[in-house]
PDB file of C-alpha atoms in Angstrom:
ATOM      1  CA  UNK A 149     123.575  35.838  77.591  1.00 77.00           C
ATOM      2  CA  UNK A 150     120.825  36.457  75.245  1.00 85.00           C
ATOM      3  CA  UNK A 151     118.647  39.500  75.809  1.00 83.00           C
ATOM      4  CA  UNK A 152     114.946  39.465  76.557  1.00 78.00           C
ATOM      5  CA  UNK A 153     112.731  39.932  73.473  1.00 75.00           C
ATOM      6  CA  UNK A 154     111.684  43.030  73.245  1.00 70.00           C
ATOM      7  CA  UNK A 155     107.343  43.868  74.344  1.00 66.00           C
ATOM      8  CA  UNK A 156     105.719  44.082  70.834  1.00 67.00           C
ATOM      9  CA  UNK A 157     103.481  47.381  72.237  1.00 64.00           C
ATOM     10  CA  UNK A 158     106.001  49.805  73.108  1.00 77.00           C
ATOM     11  CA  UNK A 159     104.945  53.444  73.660  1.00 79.00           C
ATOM     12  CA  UNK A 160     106.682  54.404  70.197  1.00 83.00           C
ATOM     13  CA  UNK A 161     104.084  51.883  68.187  1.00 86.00           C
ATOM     14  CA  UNK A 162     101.188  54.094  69.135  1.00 90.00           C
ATOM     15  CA  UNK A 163     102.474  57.874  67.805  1.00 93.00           C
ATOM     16  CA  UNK A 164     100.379  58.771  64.851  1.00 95.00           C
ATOM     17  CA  UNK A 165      97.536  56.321  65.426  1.00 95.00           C
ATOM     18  CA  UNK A 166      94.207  57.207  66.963  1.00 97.00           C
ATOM     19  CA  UNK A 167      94.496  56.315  70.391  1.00 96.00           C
ATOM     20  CA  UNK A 168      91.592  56.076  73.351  1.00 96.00           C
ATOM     21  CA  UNK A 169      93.113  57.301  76.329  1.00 96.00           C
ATOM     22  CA  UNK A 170      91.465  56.489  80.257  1.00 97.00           C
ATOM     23  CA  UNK A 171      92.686  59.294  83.175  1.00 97.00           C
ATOM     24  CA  UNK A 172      92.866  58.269  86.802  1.00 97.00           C
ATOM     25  CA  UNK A 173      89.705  60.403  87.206  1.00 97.00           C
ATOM     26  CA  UNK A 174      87.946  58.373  85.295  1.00 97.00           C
ATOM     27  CA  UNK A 175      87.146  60.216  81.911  1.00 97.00           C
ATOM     28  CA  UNK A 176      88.541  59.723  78.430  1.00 96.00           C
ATOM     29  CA  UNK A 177      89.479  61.041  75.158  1.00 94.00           C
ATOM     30  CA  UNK A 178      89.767  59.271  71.715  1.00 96.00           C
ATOM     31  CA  UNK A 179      92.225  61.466  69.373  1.00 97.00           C
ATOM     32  CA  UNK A 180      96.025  61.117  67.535  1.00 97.00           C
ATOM     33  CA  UNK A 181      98.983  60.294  69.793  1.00 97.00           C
ATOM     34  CA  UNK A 182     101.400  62.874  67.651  1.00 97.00           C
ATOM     35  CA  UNK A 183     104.131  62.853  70.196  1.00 95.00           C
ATOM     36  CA  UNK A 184     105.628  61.652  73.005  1.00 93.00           C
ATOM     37  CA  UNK A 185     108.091  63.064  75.659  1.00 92.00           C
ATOM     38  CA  UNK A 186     109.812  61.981  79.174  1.00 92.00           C
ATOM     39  CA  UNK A 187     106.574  63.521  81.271  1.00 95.00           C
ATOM     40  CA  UNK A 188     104.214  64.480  78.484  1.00 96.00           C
ATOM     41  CA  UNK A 189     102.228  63.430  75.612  1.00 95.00           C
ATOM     42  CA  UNK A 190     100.947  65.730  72.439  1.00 97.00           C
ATOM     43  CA  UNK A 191      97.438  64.527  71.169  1.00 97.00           C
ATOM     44  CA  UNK A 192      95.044  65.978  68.797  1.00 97.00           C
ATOM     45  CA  UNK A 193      91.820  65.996  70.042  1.00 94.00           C
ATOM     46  CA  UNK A 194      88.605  67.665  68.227  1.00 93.00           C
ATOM     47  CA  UNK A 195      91.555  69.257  65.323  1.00 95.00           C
ATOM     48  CA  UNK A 196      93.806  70.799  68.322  1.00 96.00           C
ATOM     49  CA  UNK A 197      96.638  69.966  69.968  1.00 96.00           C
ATOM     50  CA  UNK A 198      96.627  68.917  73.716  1.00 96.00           C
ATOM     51  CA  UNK A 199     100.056  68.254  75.731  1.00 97.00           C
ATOM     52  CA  UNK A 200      99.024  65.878  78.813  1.00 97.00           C
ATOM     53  CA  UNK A 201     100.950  65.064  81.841  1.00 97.00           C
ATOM     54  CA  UNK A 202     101.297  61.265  81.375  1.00 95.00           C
ATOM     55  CA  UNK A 203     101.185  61.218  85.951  1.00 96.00           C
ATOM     56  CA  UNK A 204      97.337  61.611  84.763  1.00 96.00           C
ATOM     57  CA  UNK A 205      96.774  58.868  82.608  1.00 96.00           C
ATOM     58  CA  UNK A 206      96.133  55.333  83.674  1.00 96.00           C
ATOM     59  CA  UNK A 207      95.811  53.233  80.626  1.00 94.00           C
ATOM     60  CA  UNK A 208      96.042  54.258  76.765  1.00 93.00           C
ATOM     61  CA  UNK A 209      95.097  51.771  74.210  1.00 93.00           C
ATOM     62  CA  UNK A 210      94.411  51.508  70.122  1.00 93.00           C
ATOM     63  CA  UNK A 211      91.060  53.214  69.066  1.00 91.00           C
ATOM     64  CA  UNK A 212      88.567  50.738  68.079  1.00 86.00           C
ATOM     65  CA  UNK A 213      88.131  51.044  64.248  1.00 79.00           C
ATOM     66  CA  UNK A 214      84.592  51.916  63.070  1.00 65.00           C
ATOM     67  CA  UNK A 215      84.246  48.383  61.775  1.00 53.00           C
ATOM     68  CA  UNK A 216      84.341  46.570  65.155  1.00 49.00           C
ATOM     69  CA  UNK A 217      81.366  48.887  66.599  1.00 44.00           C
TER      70      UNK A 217
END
């Protein structure tokens, strides 16, 4: 049997890229995915770093470059 292919945007392809990220209460923060863990995520926002329960999040998706605004 072959295997599936693999999705192309895994979790793993966005650490260390500037990421937008949408909570289920409606806000959202642009800043560096640095890690990622079972529950949690690590992402600098404003120069710190902020460890987020990823139960809060509902979508996270590649920061628009400056060029496309």
């Amino acid at each position: 049997r072959e295997k599936p292919p693999k999705p192309k945007h895994t979790e793993k392809a966005f650490v260390g890229k500037k990421v937008l990220i949408h909570f289920l209460d409606g806000s959202s923060f642009m800043g560096t995915l640095l890690e990622l863990h079972t529950y949690t995520l690590a992402v600098e926002i404003e120069g710190k770093p902020i460890l987020i329960y990823k139960h809060a999040i509902k979508t996270i998706e590649e920061a628009p470059s400056s060029s496309d605004c």
